[in-house]
Amino acid sequence: MIPLIDLKKQYEAIKDEIDAAIKQAVGEAKYILGPAVKSLEEQIAAYLGVKYAVGVASGTDALLLALLSLGIGKDDEVITTPFTFIATAEAIWNIGAKPVFVDIDPDTYCLDPALIEAKITARTKAIIPVHLYGHPADMYRIKEIAKRHGLRVLEDCAQSFGAEYKGRKVGAIGDVGCLSFFPGKNLGCYGDGGMITTNDEAVFEKAKILRQHGSRKKYFHAISGYNSRLDTLQAAVLLVKLKHLDRWNELRRRNAFIYAEALAGNKTAKTPFIAAQVKHAFNYYTIRIANREEAMAKLNRAGIGNMIYYPLSLHLQEVYAPLGYKQGDFPKSEQAQQTVLSLPMYAELGGEQIKNIAEVLA
Ligand SMILES: *Cc1c(COP(=O)(O)O)cnc(C)c1O
């Protein structure tokens, strides 16, 4: 039995620190926007090398509030990838803006910068690259396009906290970064949580108001907002885990290396591509495999966790039928949905287990 992810193992390794932090936060009784939230915001801003960070209720809310903080709303267009978790497009859709999809680079599974400009219209306001599976999108080219057309760049870093692109941490490269602390992410809490990161003071100020019912001062409401705060208890957990993040991400990269060696002789499996000058965060270890059904059946029989991220591109989802996309619109994304398969990946996963997984796939 090798699960896709083993959160219990991680907890057991840091149990004393976590239990003490939870006990302290509960004892302090400042459950909403307590001291741990502010500390975490400061530490994450410093970790990424940005000026500001705002803790919110989830990664999805981070995207939503970040878009609103950039002044994006009804009838605006936002360019993003169809090969991502629904939340990326959902945030655009739910503020009344229109997601405009652009196909992916089949190597990195991220937005293909060469295809972006053809989709820019007078209504386009922003681009949301997603650093899928933990591999950074081609940020310099995306930023250059954005600059030329006066667009904002919002990084979806939900799967890539700690990843680097040309020596810079993702989440610190675009105008805004959005983090998710969903339990299975590189830095996960024990429930839902998220964060907005930016160097833009106006975005910071607006995001802080939006997460608190649109109020700067209690019971005075300047704009219509949300209840979307990161819990103090979750922040206390995250403060402990943040200290381990770099080590965990190194272990993920080590495991990816072991996988690549172990799968090197397998003609049906293609291991992940890693661009030059990139540090992959390997939130997921995703291969392409020719005979996917058969491979999944073998893994399941051996008790090895596996998952398809994602089986249906967003342009083909029922919810976005009103956008009028059809099969064949984004061939690279559709090809990916048919061939990708994610294998167990976490810091505590051992080399022997990886070799075992490769043998099952052989
Ligand atoms: C997980 C995820 C989100 C949303 O994060 P939540 O914290 O679950 O709301 C957004 N985008 C991507 C790419 C994700 O993987």
XYZ file of C-alpha atoms and ligand atoms in Angstrom:
377
model
C 0.000 0.000 0.000
C 1.480 3.316 -1.084
C -0.965 6.227 -0.903
C -0.890 9.116 -3.368
C -0.101 11.393 -0.458
C 0.467 10.601 3.232
C -0.516 13.511 5.446
C -0.549 11.370 8.566
C 3.101 10.488 8.168
C 3.969 14.159 7.873
C 1.985 15.006 11.002
C 3.643 12.241 12.998
C 7.075 13.586 12.079
C 6.308 17.055 13.493
C 3.607 16.160 16.012
C 5.187 17.818 19.063
C 5.707 21.169 17.344
C 2.217 21.141 15.809
C 0.445 20.133 19.005
C 2.236 22.847 20.967
C 1.369 25.497 18.361
C -2.307 24.498 18.308
C -2.473 24.449 22.075
C -0.961 27.909 22.267
C -3.296 29.372 19.636
C -6.354 27.880 21.317
C -5.189 29.159 24.693
C -4.639 32.683 23.394
C -8.263 32.722 22.217
C -7.716 35.201 19.366
C -9.389 32.987 16.828
C -10.073 35.511 14.073
C -7.064 37.348 12.602
C -5.012 36.524 15.682
C -1.240 37.027 16.004
C -0.354 33.845 14.056
C -2.054 35.215 10.930
C 0.030 38.382 10.976
C 3.248 36.438 11.667
C 2.525 34.053 8.831
C 1.792 36.925 6.436
C 5.096 38.544 7.369
C 7.060 35.325 7.113
C 5.589 34.325 3.764
C 6.134 37.814 2.342
C 9.781 37.582 3.466
C 10.144 34.029 2.156
C 8.931 35.020 -1.300
C 10.600 38.418 -1.297
C 7.453 40.546 -1.628
C 6.219 43.481 0.429
C 2.729 42.284 1.312
C 0.709 39.159 2.036
C -2.952 38.752 3.015
C -4.261 35.523 4.549
C -7.648 34.444 3.201
C -10.018 31.502 3.576
C -8.827 29.396 0.604
C -6.801 29.383 -2.588
C -10.002 29.881 -4.532
C -10.788 33.001 -2.496
C -7.221 34.218 -2.981
C -7.828 34.183 -6.748
C -11.255 35.780 -6.417
C -10.200 38.561 -4.056
C -6.996 39.174 -6.016
C -8.960 39.697 -9.232
C -11.320 42.100 -7.447
C -8.370 43.886 -5.845
C -6.955 44.484 -9.315
C -10.236 46.149 -10.254
C -11.306 43.342 -12.583
C -15.006 42.609 -12.824
C -18.066 42.329 -15.018
C -17.488 41.879 -18.764
C -13.702 41.956 -18.451
C -11.759 39.122 -20.062
C -9.062 37.143 -18.291
C -6.744 34.800 -20.156
C -5.893 31.481 -18.539
C -5.248 27.810 -19.214
C -7.953 25.186 -19.741
C -5.688 22.560 -18.150
C -5.982 23.402 -14.464
C -8.195 22.843 -11.448
C -11.624 24.446 -11.835
C -10.883 27.120 -9.191
C -8.752 29.176 -11.581
C -11.599 29.727 -14.043
C -14.246 29.684 -11.327
C -12.789 32.802 -9.715
C -12.918 34.624 -13.048
C -16.455 33.430 -13.770
C -17.818 34.208 -10.320
C -16.889 37.893 -10.504
C -18.782 38.184 -13.785
C -15.672 38.257 -15.951
C -15.029 35.916 -18.856
C -12.366 33.215 -18.839
C -10.577 33.150 -22.198
C -8.615 29.943 -22.620
C -5.226 29.558 -24.285
C -3.661 26.145 -24.912
C -0.717 24.766 -22.966
C 2.886 23.989 -23.707
C 2.773 20.166 -23.781
C 6.112 19.873 -21.971
C 5.377 22.047 -18.932
C 1.536 21.800 -19.004
C 1.520 25.583 -18.432
C 0.160 28.404 -20.631
C 1.953 28.588 -23.972
C 3.095 32.222 -24.285
C 3.250 31.939 -28.087
C -0.545 31.563 -28.217
C -1.537 34.375 -25.859
C -1.422 37.467 -28.066
C -3.963 36.135 -30.567
C -6.528 36.041 -27.734
C -6.037 39.581 -26.439
C -8.949 41.946 -27.089
C -9.896 45.440 -25.910
C -11.612 43.782 -22.940
C -8.662 41.705 -21.765
C -7.502 42.842 -18.345
C -5.279 40.096 -16.998
C -3.476 36.805 -17.544
C -3.509 33.993 -14.991
C -0.671 31.525 -15.543
C -0.957 28.383 -13.426
C 2.304 26.759 -12.330
C 0.785 23.333 -12.821
C 1.998 20.367 -10.768
C 4.679 22.713 -9.362
C 6.428 23.598 -12.623
C 6.671 27.377 -13.151
C 5.065 28.853 -16.260
C 7.239 30.859 -18.659
C 6.880 34.037 -16.597
C 9.284 36.347 -18.435
C 7.558 35.886 -21.766
C 4.138 36.170 -20.152
C 5.160 39.342 -18.332
C 6.593 40.846 -21.486
C 3.314 40.252 -23.341
C 1.351 41.682 -20.401
C 3.541 44.772 -20.325
C 3.132 45.378 -24.037
C -0.661 45.238 -23.733
C -1.118 46.868 -20.327
C -2.393 43.681 -18.642
C -1.972 42.485 -15.075
C -0.432 39.098 -14.285
C -1.854 36.989 -11.496
C 0.068 33.810 -10.645
C -1.904 30.768 -9.522
C 0.678 29.239 -7.181
C -1.692 26.754 -5.551
C 0.477 23.817 -6.676
C 3.850 25.492 -6.621
C 4.713 27.111 -3.301
C 8.500 27.190 -3.085
C 9.063 26.694 -6.831
C 11.565 28.996 -8.524
C 11.846 30.519 -11.958
C 15.244 32.004 -12.910
C 16.184 32.418 -9.256
C 12.896 34.017 -8.201
C 10.149 32.411 -6.193
C 6.812 32.024 -7.936
C 4.224 34.280 -6.355
C 6.724 37.134 -6.410
C 7.061 37.502 -10.186
C 3.654 38.688 -11.425
C 1.545 41.539 -10.037
C -0.152 39.192 -7.590
C 0.459 35.662 -6.351
C -2.247 33.335 -5.024
C -1.400 30.513 -2.635
C -3.525 27.623 -1.416
C -2.995 25.864 1.889
C -5.386 23.020 1.062
C -4.018 19.967 2.933
C -2.512 18.286 -0.136
C -0.524 21.281 -1.387
C 3.210 21.739 -0.771
C 2.396 23.841 2.279
C -0.926 22.562 3.551
C -2.903 23.298 6.699
C -5.539 21.168 8.443
C -8.493 22.561 6.566
C -8.852 25.361 4.023
C -6.623 28.393 3.736
C -5.024 30.690 1.187
C -2.934 33.817 0.746
C -2.531 36.752 -1.629
C 1.014 38.045 -2.156
C 1.971 41.307 -3.882
C 4.270 44.305 -4.073
C 1.336 46.526 -5.011
C 0.152 48.546 -2.029
C -3.271 49.265 -3.562
C -3.916 45.544 -4.103
C -2.795 44.832 -0.541
C -5.112 47.459 0.938
C -8.098 46.362 -1.121
C -7.583 42.653 -0.408
C -7.432 43.343 3.336
C -10.763 45.184 3.167
C -12.427 42.609 0.928
C -11.659 39.701 3.251
C -13.328 41.573 6.137
C -16.801 42.501 4.844
C -15.479 45.549 3.004
C -14.542 47.348 6.184
C -11.405 49.177 7.207
C -12.898 50.111 10.533
C -15.192 47.720 12.356
C -18.886 48.195 11.466
C -18.107 50.825 8.812
C -18.323 49.382 5.313
C -16.812 51.161 2.345
C -17.373 48.451 -0.252
C -19.219 45.150 -0.477
C -16.879 42.453 0.734
C -16.645 38.883 1.923
C -15.992 36.843 5.025
C -12.731 35.285 3.879
C -10.078 35.220 6.541
C -7.355 32.680 7.192
C -8.116 31.061 10.584
C -5.666 31.764 13.394
C -5.485 28.047 14.131
C -4.543 27.232 10.551
C -1.953 30.011 10.556
C -0.429 28.546 13.732
C -0.089 25.167 11.991
C 1.350 26.794 8.888
C 3.968 28.722 10.891
C 5.344 25.392 12.087
C 5.204 23.798 8.652
C 6.768 26.750 6.827
C 10.061 26.021 8.599
C 10.104 22.581 6.987
C 8.933 23.593 3.515
C 12.317 23.931 1.777
C 13.482 20.584 3.130
C 10.219 18.906 2.086
C 10.446 20.406 -1.396
C 14.054 19.181 -1.684
C 12.858 15.686 -0.777
C 10.116 15.949 -3.412
C 12.777 16.848 -6.003
C 14.948 13.959 -4.813
C 11.996 11.621 -5.199
C 11.343 12.934 -8.705
C 14.961 12.159 -9.532
C 14.587 8.605 -8.211
C 11.398 8.181 -10.244
C 13.155 9.414 -13.404
C 15.950 6.865 -12.936
C 13.559 4.042 -12.059
C 11.292 4.760 -15.046
C 14.101 5.437 -17.518
C 13.755 2.004 -19.148
C 9.977 2.194 -19.447
C 9.127 2.949 -23.076
C 5.469 3.728 -22.392
C 6.058 6.279 -19.622
C 7.345 9.818 -20.118
C 8.674 11.423 -16.944
C 8.179 15.146 -16.214
C 10.087 17.741 -18.191
C 11.946 20.369 -16.178
C 12.811 23.608 -17.972
C 16.250 25.187 -17.596
C 16.641 27.624 -14.687
C 13.612 26.250 -12.932
C 13.107 24.670 -9.514
C 10.114 22.369 -9.722
C 8.015 22.060 -6.543
C 6.524 18.659 -7.509
C 3.201 19.083 -5.775
C 2.271 16.228 -8.102
C 4.500 13.768 -9.902
C 2.791 13.453 -13.245
C 3.890 11.205 -16.061
C 2.437 10.633 -19.495
C 1.610 7.063 -20.183
C 0.478 5.337 -23.374
C -1.736 2.608 -21.926
C -3.233 4.561 -19.050
C -6.213 2.342 -18.228
C -4.006 -0.724 -17.949
C -1.398 1.105 -15.878
C -4.060 2.364 -13.477
C -5.516 -1.120 -13.078
C -2.060 -2.497 -12.246
C -1.395 0.260 -9.722
C -4.795 -0.204 -8.118
C -4.259 -3.949 -7.775
C -0.919 -3.271 -6.064
C -2.518 -0.729 -3.700
C -0.603 2.187 -5.173
C -2.354 5.549 -5.205
C -2.792 7.293 -8.548
C -4.943 10.071 -9.934
C -5.685 11.901 -13.157
C -5.172 15.647 -12.768
C -7.305 16.498 -14.772
C -9.585 14.214 -16.787
C -11.556 16.987 -18.532
C -10.171 20.320 -19.728
C -12.121 23.313 -18.529
C -13.298 24.411 -21.984
C -15.217 21.117 -22.214
C -16.847 21.355 -18.780
C -20.621 21.607 -18.702
C -20.498 24.749 -16.573
C -18.644 26.636 -19.329
C -20.901 25.531 -22.193
C -22.121 29.149 -22.451
C -18.588 30.141 -23.523
C -19.118 28.145 -26.723
C -15.914 26.120 -26.831
C -15.847 22.687 -28.455
C -13.773 19.541 -28.677
C -10.589 20.195 -30.616
C -10.227 23.838 -29.575
C -7.204 23.113 -27.363
C -5.533 19.968 -28.695
C -2.546 20.037 -26.315
C -4.770 20.281 -23.291
C -7.057 17.538 -24.607
C -4.055 15.315 -25.316
C -2.825 15.865 -21.781
C -6.192 14.981 -20.243
C -6.028 11.631 -22.061
C -2.470 10.664 -21.149
C -1.428 12.160 -17.789
C -1.227 10.099 -14.629
C -0.022 11.282 -11.234
C 1.878 8.900 -8.973
C 2.527 9.028 -5.211
C 4.595 12.073 -4.240
C 5.444 13.443 -0.805
C 8.571 14.149 1.189
C 8.285 11.004 3.318
C 8.005 8.701 0.301
C 11.036 6.399 0.197
C 13.333 5.423 -2.673
C 12.460 1.742 -2.283
C 8.762 2.526 -2.591
C 9.427 4.485 -5.772
C 11.374 1.590 -7.255
C 8.484 -0.650 -6.321
C 6.031 1.660 -8.136
C 8.272 1.659 -11.221
C 8.367 -2.171 -11.154
C 4.582 -2.352 -11.067
C 4.507 -0.080 -14.120
C 7.253 -1.976 -15.958
C -5.946 23.777 -5.188
C -5.997 24.717 -6.302
C -6.711 25.928 -6.247
C -7.688 26.262 -5.151
O -7.250 26.170 -3.876
P -8.259 25.884 -2.663
O -7.419 26.273 -1.489
O -8.583 24.426 -2.697
O -9.440 26.744 -2.821
C -6.587 26.829 -7.276
N -5.835 26.555 -8.353
C -5.166 25.391 -8.482
C -4.329 25.171 -9.680
C -5.236 24.428 -7.469
O -4.568 23.279 -7.606
